[in-house]
Every structure is written in C-alpha cells, then in structure tokens.
Short mmCIF file of C-alpha atoms in Angstrom, two decimals:
data_model
loop_
_atom_site.label_atom_id
_atom_site.label_comp_id
_atom_site.label_asym_id
_atom_site.label_seq_id
_atom_site.Cartn_x
_atom_site.Cartn_y
_atom_site.Cartn_z
CA UNK A 1 96.29 -7.68 59.61
CA UNK A 2 94.60 -11.15 59.38
CA UNK A 3 94.32 -13.28 62.47
CA UNK A 4 93.40 -16.89 63.02
CA UNK A 5 90.26 -17.95 64.88
CA UNK A 6 89.60 -21.45 66.13
CA UNK A 7 86.14 -22.72 66.92
CA UNK A 8 86.22 -25.76 69.26
CA UNK A 9 83.43 -28.33 69.60
CA UNK A 10 83.78 -30.21 72.91
CA UNK A 11 82.31 -33.59 71.98
CA UNK A 12 82.26 -36.66 74.21
CA UNK A 13 83.80 -38.89 71.56
CA UNK A 14 86.10 -36.37 69.88
CA UNK A 15 86.92 -32.66 69.90
CA UNK A 16 86.56 -30.92 66.59
CA UNK A 17 88.32 -27.72 65.44
CA UNK A 18 87.47 -25.31 62.68
CA UNK A 19 90.13 -22.73 61.73
CA UNK A 20 89.15 -19.43 60.04
CA UNK A 21 91.55 -16.73 59.00
CA UNK A 22 89.79 -13.37 59.45
CA UNK A 23 91.05 -10.46 57.40
CA UNK A 24 89.88 -6.91 56.77
CA UNK A 25 87.80 -7.85 53.74
CA UNK A 26 87.49 -11.66 53.69
CA UNK A 27 87.28 -14.69 55.95
CA UNK A 28 89.06 -17.81 54.76
CA UNK A 29 88.61 -21.41 55.91
CA UNK A 30 91.97 -22.85 56.85
CA UNK A 31 90.85 -26.39 57.63
CA UNK A 32 89.36 -28.82 60.11
CA UNK A 33 90.98 -30.95 62.78
CA UNK A 34 89.46 -33.74 64.88
CA UNK A 35 91.08 -35.22 68.00
CA UNK A 36 89.73 -38.22 69.89
CA UNK A 37 88.81 -37.75 73.55
CA UNK A 38 91.09 -40.19 75.45
CA UNK A 39 89.36 -42.86 77.53
CA UNK A 40 89.99 -43.30 81.22
CA UNK A 41 88.62 -42.68 84.70
CA UNK A 42 89.42 -38.94 84.76
CA UNK A 43 86.46 -36.53 84.58
CA UNK A 44 85.18 -35.93 81.07
CA UNK A 45 86.05 -32.22 81.17
CA UNK A 46 89.70 -33.03 81.89
CA UNK A 47 89.90 -35.57 79.11
CA UNK A 48 88.27 -33.08 76.75
CA UNK A 49 90.87 -30.50 77.81
CA UNK A 50 93.64 -32.98 76.92
CA UNK A 51 92.10 -33.41 73.46
CA UNK A 52 91.84 -29.63 73.07
CA UNK A 53 95.50 -29.23 73.98
CA UNK A 54 96.53 -31.85 71.45
CA UNK A 55 94.48 -30.41 68.59
CA UNK A 56 95.11 -26.78 69.41
CA UNK A 57 98.89 -27.38 69.45
CA UNK A 58 98.73 -27.33 65.62
CA UNK A 59 97.81 -23.64 65.61
CA UNK A 60 99.07 -21.98 68.79
CA UNK A 61 98.71 -18.51 67.29
CA UNK A 62 94.93 -18.93 66.84
CA UNK A 63 92.43 -17.36 69.23
CA UNK A 64 90.26 -20.18 70.70
CA UNK A 65 86.47 -19.93 71.12
CA UNK A 66 84.40 -22.64 72.83
CA UNK A 67 80.77 -23.45 73.48
CA UNK A 68 79.35 -24.82 76.72
CA UNK A 69 77.68 -28.17 76.09
CA UNK A 70 73.94 -28.03 76.01
CA UNK A 71 73.45 -30.59 78.76
CA UNK A 72 75.04 -28.10 81.17
CA UNK A 73 72.67 -25.28 80.18
CA UNK A 74 69.12 -24.20 80.89
CA UNK A 75 67.71 -22.56 77.78
CA UNK A 76 64.39 -20.73 78.02
CA UNK A 77 62.26 -18.66 75.60
CA UNK A 78 60.41 -15.74 77.26
CA UNK A 79 57.72 -13.39 75.95
CA UNK A 80 58.12 -9.85 77.37
CA UNK A 81 55.55 -7.02 76.98
CA UNK A 82 58.11 -4.37 76.05
CA UNK A 83 60.80 -3.75 73.47
CA UNK A 84 63.24 -1.49 75.33
CA UNK A 85 66.59 -3.30 75.46
CA UNK A 86 67.53 -1.70 78.79
CA UNK A 87 64.32 -2.94 80.43
CA UNK A 88 64.89 -6.41 79.01
CA UNK A 89 68.41 -6.46 80.51
CA UNK A 90 66.90 -5.57 83.91
CA UNK A 91 64.12 -8.16 84.00
CA UNK A 92 65.63 -11.20 82.26
CA UNK A 93 67.25 -12.40 85.51
CA UNK A 94 64.03 -12.21 87.47
CA UNK A 95 62.05 -13.95 84.71
CA UNK A 96 64.70 -16.64 84.37
CA UNK A 97 64.92 -17.30 88.11
CA UNK A 98 61.35 -18.61 88.16
CA UNK A 99 62.04 -21.06 85.32
CA UNK A 100 65.27 -22.75 86.42
CA UNK A 101 66.04 -25.02 89.35
CA UNK A 102 69.19 -23.21 90.52
CA UNK A 103 69.39 -19.98 92.43
CA UNK A 104 70.24 -16.94 90.37
CA UNK A 105 73.48 -16.30 92.34
CA UNK A 106 74.69 -19.82 91.45
CA UNK A 107 74.50 -19.33 87.67
CA UNK A 108 75.80 -17.09 84.92
CA UNK A 109 73.17 -16.09 82.34
CA UNK A 110 72.93 -14.15 79.12
CA UNK A 111 70.21 -13.55 76.55
CA UNK A 112 69.37 -12.65 72.96
CA UNK A 113 66.43 -10.65 71.63
CA UNK A 114 65.32 -12.94 68.81
CA UNK A 115 62.12 -11.23 67.69
CA UNK A 116 60.17 -8.03 68.29
CA UNK A 117 56.63 -7.14 67.29
CA UNK A 118 55.39 -3.71 68.31
CA UNK A 119 55.93 -3.44 72.06
CA UNK A 120 56.42 -7.17 72.54
CA UNK A 121 59.74 -9.05 72.50
CA UNK A 122 60.76 -12.68 72.29
CA UNK A 123 63.90 -13.34 74.31
CA UNK A 124 66.00 -16.49 74.36
CA UNK A 125 68.00 -16.78 77.57
CA UNK A 126 70.53 -19.38 78.73
CA UNK A 127 72.00 -20.05 82.14
CA UNK A 128 74.99 -22.23 83.21
CA UNK A 129 76.17 -23.19 86.70
CA UNK A 130 79.15 -21.25 87.93
CA UNK A 131 80.85 -24.44 89.10
CA UNK A 132 80.59 -26.02 85.62
CA UNK A 133 82.00 -22.93 83.97
CA UNK A 134 84.82 -22.68 86.48
CA UNK A 135 85.78 -26.33 85.94
CA UNK A 136 85.70 -25.98 82.17
CA UNK A 137 87.83 -22.80 82.11
CA UNK A 138 90.29 -24.20 84.67
CA UNK A 139 90.73 -27.43 82.69
CA UNK A 140 91.36 -25.53 79.45
CA UNK A 141 93.75 -23.04 80.99
CA UNK A 142 95.68 -25.82 82.69
CA UNK A 143 96.41 -27.15 79.22
CA UNK A 144 97.50 -23.75 77.97
CA UNK A 145 94.25 -22.85 76.16
CA UNK A 146 92.55 -19.60 77.14
CA UNK A 147 89.07 -19.49 75.49
CA UNK A 148 88.11 -16.01 74.40
CA UNK A 149 84.37 -16.73 74.69
CA UNK A 150 82.06 -19.45 75.92
CA UNK A 151 78.94 -19.61 73.73
CA UNK A 152 75.81 -21.67 74.25
CA UNK A 153 76.27 -24.78 72.11
CA UNK A 154 72.65 -25.34 70.93
CA UNK A 155 72.21 -21.67 69.98
CA UNK A 156 75.20 -20.84 67.75
CA UNK A 157 73.98 -22.92 64.80
CA UNK A 158 72.16 -19.79 63.61
CA UNK A 159 75.51 -18.64 62.17
CA UNK A 160 75.26 -21.40 59.52
CA UNK A 161 71.85 -20.31 58.20
CA UNK A 162 71.08 -17.26 56.04
CA UNK A 163 69.76 -14.02 57.47
CA UNK A 164 67.50 -11.72 55.60
CA UNK A 165 66.25 -14.40 53.19
CA UNK A 166 63.77 -13.09 50.62
CA UNK A 167 60.52 -15.06 50.41
CA UNK A 168 58.44 -14.49 47.32
CA UNK A 169 54.67 -14.19 47.61
CA UNK A 170 51.92 -14.81 45.10
CA UNK A 171 50.34 -11.80 43.47
CA UNK A 172 47.84 -10.10 45.75
CA UNK A 173 49.04 -11.97 48.86
CA UNK A 174 51.05 -10.67 51.80
CA UNK A 175 54.66 -11.76 51.90
CA UNK A 176 55.05 -14.79 54.19
CA UNK A 177 57.56 -14.85 56.96
CA UNK A 178 60.92 -16.53 56.54
CA UNK A 179 60.80 -20.29 56.99
CA UNK A 180 61.76 -22.02 60.23
CA UNK A 181 64.45 -24.69 59.99
CA UNK A 182 65.46 -27.20 62.57
CA UNK A 183 69.17 -27.93 62.83
CA UNK A 184 69.69 -31.48 64.16
CA UNK A 185 73.31 -32.17 65.21
CA UNK A 186 73.50 -35.85 66.05
CA UNK A 187 76.59 -36.33 68.20
CA UNK A 188 78.06 -39.24 70.14
CA UNK A 189 76.30 -38.83 73.50
CA UNK A 190 73.99 -35.85 72.88
CA UNK A 191 71.99 -34.22 70.14
CA UNK A 192 71.71 -30.47 69.72
CA UNK A 193 68.46 -29.04 68.39
CA UNK A 194 68.13 -25.42 67.21
CA UNK A 195 65.15 -23.89 65.38
CA UNK A 196 66.21 -20.88 63.34
CA UNK A 197 64.23 -18.30 61.39
CA UNK A 198 65.84 -15.45 59.48
CA UNK A 199 69.16 -16.01 61.31
CA UNK A 200 67.63 -15.88 64.80
CA UNK A 201 67.29 -18.90 67.14
CA UNK A 202 63.65 -19.31 68.27
CA UNK A 203 64.24 -22.47 70.33
CA UNK A 204 67.22 -24.58 71.36
CA UNK A 205 67.80 -27.63 73.49
CA UNK A 206 70.07 -30.61 73.92
CA UNK A 207 68.83 -34.17 74.05
CA UNK A 208 70.90 -36.78 75.81
CA UNK A 209 70.67 -39.30 73.00
CA UNK A 210 73.22 -39.95 70.26
CA UNK A 211 75.40 -42.47 68.48
CA UNK A 212 76.62 -43.93 71.77
CA UNK A 213 73.13 -45.27 72.50
CA UNK A 214 72.96 -46.89 69.05
CA UNK A 215 76.30 -48.61 69.69
CA UNK A 216 75.16 -49.83 73.11
CA UNK A 217 71.94 -51.19 71.66
CA UNK A 218 73.85 -53.10 68.93
CA UNK A 219 76.28 -54.41 71.54
CA UNK A 220 73.44 -55.62 73.78
CA UNK A 221 71.37 -57.15 70.97
CA UNK A 222 74.27 -59.06 69.44
CA UNK A 223 76.22 -59.66 72.64
CA UNK A 224 79.28 -58.07 71.10
CA UNK A 225 81.94 -55.90 72.67
CA UNK A 226 81.73 -52.13 72.31
CA UNK A 227 84.46 -51.83 69.63
CA UNK A 228 82.84 -54.48 67.41
CA UNK A 229 79.43 -52.86 67.84
CA UNK A 230 80.82 -49.45 66.93
CA UNK A 231 82.41 -50.92 63.79
CA UNK A 232 79.11 -52.59 62.84
CA UNK A 233 77.25 -49.30 63.28
CA UNK A 234 79.68 -47.54 60.99
CA UNK A 235 79.96 -50.18 58.28
CA UNK A 236 76.91 -52.55 58.31
CA UNK A 237 74.12 -50.69 60.07
CA UNK A 238 71.32 -49.26 57.94
CA UNK A 239 67.77 -48.04 58.39
CA UNK A 240 65.64 -49.77 55.75
CA UNK A 241 63.22 -47.39 53.97
CA UNK A 242 59.53 -48.36 54.16
CA UNK A 243 58.63 -51.05 51.64
CA UNK A 244 62.25 -52.15 51.15
CA UNK A 245 62.73 -55.89 51.85
CA UNK A 246 65.74 -56.68 54.06
CA UNK A 247 68.62 -58.18 52.10
CA UNK A 248 69.45 -60.55 54.99
CA UNK A 249 68.28 -61.52 58.50
CA UNK A 250 71.23 -59.58 59.90
CA UNK A 251 70.11 -56.40 58.11
CA UNK A 252 66.55 -56.88 59.33
CA UNK A 253 67.75 -57.26 62.95
CA UNK A 254 70.06 -54.27 62.69
CA UNK A 255 67.18 -52.18 61.37
CA UNK A 256 64.92 -53.24 64.19
CA UNK A 257 67.60 -52.54 66.84
CA UNK A 258 68.38 -49.08 65.41
CA UNK A 259 64.71 -48.13 65.21
CA UNK A 260 64.15 -49.10 68.85
CA UNK A 261 67.31 -47.18 69.92
CA UNK A 262 66.20 -44.09 67.98
CA UNK A 263 62.63 -44.18 69.35
CA UNK A 264 63.43 -42.00 72.45
CA UNK A 265 65.19 -39.44 70.29
CA UNK A 266 62.28 -39.31 67.85
CA UNK A 267 59.84 -38.95 70.71
CA UNK A 268 61.76 -36.02 72.15
CA UNK A 269 61.94 -34.41 68.70
CA UNK A 270 58.15 -34.73 68.30
CA UNK A 271 57.65 -33.09 71.70
CA UNK A 272 60.04 -30.29 70.77
CA UNK A 273 58.16 -29.59 67.50
CA UNK A 274 54.78 -29.73 69.22
CA UNK A 275 55.93 -27.35 71.97
CA UNK A 276 57.35 -24.97 69.38
CA UNK A 277 54.15 -24.93 67.33
CA UNK A 278 52.03 -24.32 70.45
CA UNK A 279 54.26 -21.53 71.78
CA UNK A 280 55.08 -19.52 68.65
CA UNK A 281 52.23 -20.67 66.39
CA UNK A 282 54.74 -21.45 63.65
CA UNK A 283 55.59 -24.64 61.77
CA UNK A 284 59.05 -25.94 60.97
CA UNK A 285 59.60 -26.30 57.24
CA UNK A 286 62.49 -28.73 57.15
CA UNK A 287 65.23 -30.54 59.11
CA UNK A 288 68.90 -29.96 58.45
CA UNK A 289 70.98 -32.87 59.73
CA UNK A 290 74.64 -32.75 60.72
CA UNK A 291 76.96 -34.52 63.14
CA UNK A 292 78.84 -37.79 63.15
CA UNK A 293 75.75 -39.95 63.82
CA UNK A 294 74.04 -38.19 60.94
CA UNK A 295 76.15 -40.38 58.65
CA UNK A 296 74.05 -43.42 59.56
CA UNK A 297 72.79 -44.79 56.26
CA UNK A 298 69.26 -43.92 55.24
CA UNK A 299 68.75 -41.81 58.35
CA UNK A 300 67.22 -38.95 56.36
CA UNK A 301 64.29 -41.02 54.92
CA UNK A 302 63.72 -42.40 58.42
CA UNK A 303 63.49 -38.90 59.93
CA UNK A 304 61.17 -37.74 57.14
CA UNK A 305 58.84 -40.64 57.73
CA UNK A 306 58.83 -40.31 61.54
CA UNK A 307 58.54 -36.53 61.79
CA UNK A 308 56.68 -35.71 58.59
CA UNK A 309 59.19 -33.06 57.46
CA UNK A 310 61.71 -33.00 54.64
CA UNK A 311 65.26 -33.70 55.81
CA UNK A 312 68.54 -32.63 54.20
CA UNK A 313 72.14 -32.52 55.15
CA UNK A 314 73.36 -29.13 56.45
CA UNK A 315 75.90 -27.65 54.04
CA UNK A 316 78.53 -25.62 55.88
CA UNK A 317 81.34 -25.19 53.35
CA UNK A 318 79.36 -22.71 51.17
CA UNK A 319 78.60 -20.64 54.26
CA UNK A 320 82.25 -20.70 55.31
CA UNK A 321 83.13 -19.57 51.77
CA UNK A 322 80.88 -16.54 52.25
CA UNK A 323 77.75 -17.61 50.40
CA UNK A 324 74.25 -18.18 51.69
CA UNK A 325 72.84 -21.22 49.90
CA UNK A 326 69.21 -22.17 50.06
CA UNK A 327 68.30 -25.30 51.99
CA UNK A 328 69.40 -28.42 50.24
CA UNK A 329 71.39 -26.54 47.60
CA UNK A 330 74.67 -28.27 46.69
CA UNK A 331 73.94 -30.89 49.31
CA UNK A 332 73.09 -34.59 48.92
CA UNK A 333 69.38 -35.31 48.55
CA UNK A 334 67.32 -37.61 50.79
CA UNK A 335 68.64 -40.68 49.01
CA UNK A 336 72.25 -39.89 49.83
CA UNK A 337 74.04 -42.44 51.97
CA UNK A 338 76.52 -40.28 53.79
CA UNK A 339 77.05 -36.64 54.63
CA UNK A 340 80.28 -34.99 53.64
CA UNK A 341 83.06 -35.44 56.17
CA UNK A 342 83.14 -31.70 56.85
CA UNK A 343 79.50 -31.72 58.01
CA UNK A 344 80.53 -33.30 61.30
CA UNK A 345 82.27 -30.00 62.08
CA UNK A 346 79.10 -27.91 62.04
CA UNK A 347 79.26 -26.80 65.67
CA UNK A 348 82.94 -25.92 65.49
CA UNK A 349 82.30 -23.97 62.28
CA UNK A 350 79.33 -22.14 63.81
CA UNK A 351 81.48 -21.13 66.80
CA UNK A 352 84.27 -19.84 64.57
CA UNK A 353 81.82 -17.96 62.33
CA UNK A 354 80.12 -16.33 65.29
CA UNK A 355 83.49 -15.23 66.66
CA UNK A 356 84.61 -13.84 63.29
CA UNK A 357 81.44 -11.75 62.83
CA UNK A 358 81.53 -10.13 66.24
CA UNK A 359 77.73 -10.00 66.50
CA UNK A 360 75.80 -10.15 69.78
CA UNK A 361 75.76 -13.70 71.07
CA UNK A 362 75.10 -15.50 74.34
CA UNK A 363 78.52 -15.56 76.03
CA UNK A 364 79.19 -16.94 79.52
CA UNK A 365 82.54 -15.18 79.90
CA UNK A 366 80.83 -12.58 82.08
CA UNK A 367 81.08 -11.41 85.63
CA UNK A 368 83.67 -13.54 87.47
CA UNK A 369 84.58 -15.36 84.26
CA UNK A 370 85.18 -12.31 82.09
CA UNK A 371 87.98 -12.89 79.61
CA UNK A 372 91.35 -11.47 80.56
CA UNK A 373 93.86 -11.33 77.70
CA UNK A 374 96.72 -13.79 77.73
CA UNK A 375 100.15 -12.59 76.67
CA UNK A 376 101.29 -16.00 75.38
CA UNK A 377 100.93 -14.85 71.76
CA UNK A 378 102.98 -11.77 72.53
CA UNK A 379 105.71 -13.89 74.04
CA UNK A 380 105.79 -16.08 70.93
CA UNK A 381 106.20 -13.04 68.74
CA UNK A 382 108.51 -11.15 71.08
CA UNK A 383 111.32 -10.83 68.53
CA UNK A 384 109.00 -9.56 65.79
CA UNK A 385 107.32 -7.11 68.16
CA UNK A 386 110.67 -5.93 69.49
CA UNK A 387 111.81 -5.21 65.92
CA UNK A 388 108.66 -3.24 65.21
CA UNK A 389 109.05 -1.25 68.43
CA UNK A 390 112.69 -0.50 67.63
CA UNK A 391 111.69 0.70 64.16
CA UNK A 392 109.00 2.92 65.56
CA UNK A 393 111.40 4.41 68.10
CA UNK A 394 114.04 4.99 65.40
CA UNK A 395 111.68 6.92 63.14
CA UNK A 396 110.22 8.73 66.14
CA UNK A 397 113.73 9.89 67.12
CA UNK A 398 114.45 10.85 63.51
CA UNK A 399 111.31 12.94 63.41
CA UNK A 400 112.21 14.72 66.67
CA UNK A 401 115.74 15.42 65.39
CA UNK A 402 114.38 16.93 62.14
CA UNK A 403 111.91 19.10 64.02
CA UNK A 404 114.57 20.21 66.45
CA UNK A 405 116.92 21.12 63.61
CA UNK A 406 114.21 23.16 61.92
CA UNK A 407 113.40 24.89 65.21
CA UNK A 408 117.06 25.80 65.64
CA UNK A 409 117.13 27.48 62.26
CA UNK A 410 113.91 29.35 63.04
CA UNK A 411 115.32 30.45 66.39
CA UNK A 412 118.39 31.96 64.73
CA UNK A 413 116.22 33.78 62.21
CA UNK A 414 113.90 35.16 64.94
CA UNK A 415 116.92 36.28 67.05
CA UNK A 416 118.23 38.20 64.06
CA UNK A 417 114.84 39.87 63.53
CA UNK A 418 114.65 40.75 67.24
CA UNK A 419 118.08 42.35 67.12
CA UNK A 420 117.10 44.54 64.16
CA UNK A 421 113.72 45.53 65.70
CA UNK A 422 115.16 46.49 69.14
CA UNK A 423 117.93 48.49 67.53
CA UNK A 424 115.33 50.51 65.67
CA UNK A 425 113.17 50.99 68.80
CA UNK A 426 115.74 51.52 71.53
CA UNK A 427 118.86 52.52 69.69
CA UNK A 428 120.71 49.39 70.78
CA UNK A 429 120.07 45.63 70.29
CA UNK A 430 118.36 43.84 73.19
CA UNK A 431 117.70 40.10 73.71
CA UNK A 432 116.09 39.96 77.12
CA UNK A 433 112.39 39.30 76.57
CA UNK A 434 111.32 40.55 80.04
CA UNK A 435 113.26 43.81 79.66
CA UNK A 436 111.77 44.42 76.21
CA UNK A 437 108.27 43.74 77.55
CA UNK A 438 108.69 46.18 80.40
CA UNK A 439 109.97 48.89 78.07
CA UNK A 440 106.98 48.38 75.77
CA UNK A 441 104.55 48.58 78.70
CA UNK A 442 106.04 51.89 79.79
CA UNK A 443 105.16 53.27 76.41
CA UNK A 444 108.72 54.59 75.93
CA UNK A 445 108.06 57.35 78.50
CA UNK A 446 111.65 57.37 79.68
CA UNK A 447 113.47 57.15 76.38
CA UNK A 448 111.16 58.80 73.88
CA UNK A 449 109.71 62.35 73.64
CA UNK A 450 106.06 62.78 74.53
CA UNK A 451 103.46 63.76 71.95
CA UNK A 452 103.19 67.62 71.42
CA UNK A 453 100.24 69.43 72.91
CA UNK A 454 99.85 71.46 69.72
CA UNK A 455 101.35 71.22 66.28
CA UNK A 456 102.46 74.15 64.08
CA UNK A 457 99.19 73.89 62.26
CA UNK A 458 97.29 74.18 65.55
CA UNK A 459 99.28 77.28 66.53
CA UNK A 460 98.69 78.89 63.10
CA UNK A 461 94.96 78.35 63.56
CA UNK A 462 94.96 79.92 67.02
CA UNK A 463 97.04 82.93 65.80
CA UNK A 464 94.54 83.55 62.98
CA UNK A 465 91.68 83.42 65.49
CA UNK A 466 93.35 85.89 67.87
CA UNK A 467 94.24 88.43 65.17
CA UNK A 468 91.94 91.53 65.42
CA UNK A 469 89.27 91.82 62.74
CA UNK A 470 90.24 93.73 59.53
CA UNK A 471 87.50 96.32 60.04
CA UNK A 472 89.16 97.38 63.34
CA UNK A 473 92.87 97.04 62.68
CA UNK A 474 94.62 96.76 59.41
CA UNK A 475 97.38 94.14 59.83
CA UNK A 476 99.58 92.86 57.07
CA UNK A 477 101.81 89.88 58.11
CA UNK A 478 104.92 89.74 56.01
CA UNK A 479 106.71 86.88 57.76
CA UNK A 480 105.48 84.09 60.11
CA UNK A 481 107.82 81.37 61.39
CA UNK A 482 106.63 78.71 63.84
CA UNK A 483 109.46 76.61 65.35
CA UNK A 484 109.72 74.36 68.41
CA UNK A 485 109.75 76.55 71.52
CA UNK A 486 109.62 79.76 69.42
CA UNK A 487 107.34 81.71 67.08
CA UNK A 488 108.43 84.76 65.06
CA UNK A 489 106.02 87.30 63.45
CA UNK A 490 106.91 90.30 61.28
CA UNK A 491 104.39 92.65 59.69
CA UNK A 492 102.87 96.13 59.43
CA UNK A 493 99.95 97.75 61.17
CA UNK A 494 98.27 101.12 60.89
CA UNK A 495 99.19 102.25 64.46
CA UNK A 496 101.57 101.44 67.25
CA UNK A 497 98.70 100.75 69.64
CA UNK A 498 97.56 97.93 67.33
CA UNK A 499 100.87 96.13 68.06
CA UNK A 500 100.12 96.14 71.80
CA UNK A 501 96.60 94.94 71.11
CA UNK A 502 97.88 92.07 68.94
CA UNK A 503 100.48 91.04 71.56
CA UNK A 504 97.79 91.01 74.26
CA UNK A 505 95.57 88.79 72.19
CA UNK A 506 98.38 86.34 71.39
CA UNK A 507 99.20 85.99 75.12
CA UNK A 508 95.80 84.29 75.50
CA UNK A 509 97.08 81.30 73.54
CA UNK A 510 97.87 78.48 76.02
CA UNK A 511 101.17 77.45 74.46
CA UNK A 512 102.65 80.98 74.49
CA UNK A 513 104.47 82.15 77.58
CA UNK A 514 106.43 85.32 76.83
CA UNK A 515 106.09 87.80 73.95
CA UNK A 516 108.98 90.15 73.13
CA UNK A 517 108.20 93.20 70.93
CA UNK A 518 110.88 94.48 68.63
CA UNK A 519 111.42 98.04 67.45
CA UNK A 520 108.51 99.70 65.74
CA UNK A 521 109.55 101.68 62.62
CA UNK A 522 107.55 103.73 60.25
CA UNK A 523 107.41 102.74 56.62
CA UNK A 524 105.91 104.35 53.51
CA UNK A 525 102.29 105.34 53.69
CA UNK A 526 102.47 105.94 57.42
CA UNK A 527 102.25 102.20 58.36
CA UNK A 528 104.16 100.90 61.36
CA UNK A 529 106.45 97.85 60.96
CA UNK A 530 106.69 95.53 63.98
CA UNK A 531 108.26 92.21 65.05
CA UNK A 532 107.11 89.81 67.78
CA UNK A 533 109.27 87.02 69.21
CA UNK A 534 107.12 84.59 71.22
CA UNK A 535 108.47 81.92 73.59
CA UNK A 536 106.40 78.71 73.31
CA UNK A 537 106.17 75.85 75.79
CA UNK A 538 104.71 73.50 73.15
CA UNK A 539 107.23 71.55 71.13
#
C-alpha cells in the first residue's frame, strides 16, 4: 500500500515541502509547496512551526520528515584506524567530544561511515544541542506535526546525486575515482555546502550568508526600505560577467554592491575547498547550485570566475523521477539566467528521498528524542480501519464455524468406528476412553483366554518323541485324537507290557496329568489292541 512522505525544509524566509508517494515498486513526486515564514517578535523556531502547520495542513495523511538547520550543528570528519562498525560506534563519541565546544552529555550525535580503505575509515559525525532539538520538536508537535526523523541539513544532499557512477579510464590506465561535487544551496539567511563523491558526503557545513545579506547591502547602498531592496534584488540585480560593459550606472552600482556582499561567502567557500583538498587530497570537479538565492542572474559565471570551477544548476526532478543524470544534463548551462522554480526545493526533496529509501542516515531522533508513533492518522481513518477489522473478524468467525462443522462430522464418524471396534474386542460397545485404555493395558487378562502352553502340534511332537523305538517295541497307532483337555490313542502292540511302558513314557509329558488304559484285547497275529485316554491340562 502506497504512503505519502513529506520532506520539510525549515528556511528562515519560507518553509518548503516536497511530497513523495512511496509504493512497493515506484516512488512518485506529488508536488511542491512553499509557505512564507511569518514575521514577528516570536522566536524563529515558533514562526517556522506556524509555517509548517499551514503547509502541512494540505496533506495531513503524509508522514513528515525534517532536517535540523546546519547553523545548529557541529559537523566533523574523522579518520579512524579501523573498519569495524562496532568499534566505530564505541569511539565516535570520544573522538567527537574533543572537537566540539559542548559537553557530550549536552548533545545528541550520530555518524556515517563515508569511506573505507583497508583498515582505515572516514567517518562524518554531527552533533546538535539537546535544548535546540527539544525546542524544535516541541514547536512542531504543538502545531500538530510529529516529525518521524530529524536529519542533518547539510548532509542529506547526497540523496540527489548518483551513487555507483561509472568513470571510464583511458586504455592502460587505472580507473579514476568518482568525481567530487560541491552542492551549494544558497538560502535566505544561510548557505548549505555539501561535498559528495559516489553518493557519500565527504564534507558538509553551513555558512551564515545568503540572500538576506544581499538585500541588506542593497538597502544600505541605495538607502531604500527592505521590501524595495528585496524587489530590486529579484528583478533588477545582476552580476555582470567579466568584460561586459554595464548598461547603466544603476547596473554598475548594483553589480559592485552584490560583489562586495558576496565576498564573505566566496571567501568561506575558498577556505572550505582548500581545507577539503588538504584533508582528503582530492579536488572538487564542479559546483551544483540550488536555492532561492541561486536564481540571482549571472551568478554561475561569477562563481566560476571566483572559485575556478565549473558551475551548473542542480537538477532534482530527474532524480525524483527515478533517474540518475550526469552533472549538467537536462539543466541550464552557465549562461542561463534563472534556475527552474523546483530547484529551490532541493533540501526538501533530499529529505523526502532519504526517508523513502530507508538507508542509513544521520538522524537526531535518538535517545530521549526517539520517535514515538502518533495515532492521529489512525484516528482520521478510524471508519476505514473499523470496516477492515469487522471484515477480518467476520471471515475469521466463518472459518472457525466451517472448521467446527467439519470436526463435528469427523467426531460422529470416529464415534461410529469406536463403537464397532469395541464391540469386536469386548463383546459390547464402549465409549469411555479411560475404561477402554485400562482394559487394553490389562491385556484382556480378565475377559479373554490366555495363550496355550502347547498346541496340538507340540503335543504330537512330544508323543512321537516318547514312543519307544521300533527295534524294541512294535507299535502301530491306528487312531490319534488331540483335543482340548483330552488326548485319545488307539493302536496295537506286540505285548501287554509294551502298553504299560508306553503309558509310563507319556506321563513324562508336562501337559499330561492322568492316563487311563482301556481293555487290552488280542487281535489276529497275536498282537494286542489297546486304548489310552489321557487328561491334559493344556488347552
């Protein structure tokens, strides 16, 4: 089921929203919204929360994600002599404590492993004061917005740049590393800087210079009010390229004022580039410009001339559409006058993309500020959810009824089989399981006859063994009948004493108890006919 994600950029002039619908297979851009931060004497965070509430009201079912402004963060890059992620988790706090001004117990920190080479790791860590986080979360929640995550604003731009970019090498040469690009988000009161290589942020910081300082410089130079100076910056201001004659004295003065106002920003950017080159021994290949102040006319040629690097506008719509364009592709070239309106939503888009991908990111909703789910969305969909629950319960009950009905039929069939089996075993039907079990354990000793000690075949064998040998006594058995409890023998012998001898031998058989001799009569040839009736104790 698709769900809506909202990335929120807390600017000082306006709050920007990017809405992404995240489904199982695709992520779809649903639009951008920008709401002005109201003026007044209230703290900035409260006025930003009011703007968030106003803009977020257009999509209450979306899940909000925010980023902590860079001027409230301490971002550090650390080189660690091991690559084990568990060891890194254990030592980041100690390493960070020596590089920030606040005590470790007063901040919330998180980190990313941005590069690994053998046993060495490059880690980018960020820390924010607990008080600042508490104030931001409280102000948002007071307006009914419960941010799911709080990212580090200067770091999340990496979501807008490709990862795993293939770099071709000349024949016989080693493949070069992916290029480093500097994302420059020129806002109203601050500028975010993020250097990205292969989708990983290698450096990030926030400079407290932006369009506000250009407006103030114009206002001071021309002794105009703030609103008139802001209008002049948007409509008349222009940075004249080198060698271009000014069309009027006003244009020449505006160019001079803007260059002086931009000088501190350019100086900080030069220092950032120099520090990056010295630390990581890597050069930045180009500058990607975004943000509202980035629309200043001819800003790109100015940055190229001052910093010695090619500058392009950062294209975000192709990335939001799921593609990974190369730098400058489908974007205005250096001679373009304005960036596309959507490019001012780069930070909000990066936040939404990061949330939709679910990858590891610096997130300050940790420890005491860990996210706890809000049930406001459930309340809004209570009727729909209740219908689904009722449907589930109905089909669950139907399934139980069907199973119970089948079990009842099986029980009747088993009872019928039990009745038949017990009738065969015990002579009468039984249905008491315990009684049947006890009878089976007894082995039917009480109701059934025991096994015979000897069968008729066994008795015949023993009779043949006890009969005197033929060389001693001539015996001719005419009739032999073995029955339960009784054995009958009729035959002829050559003498009467042989009958007594035979009876004596048969008494030695264990099963025979009493032998009764019948009358001995003489038959033809002088043979003696005899009968023996033997009582047997074997069945």
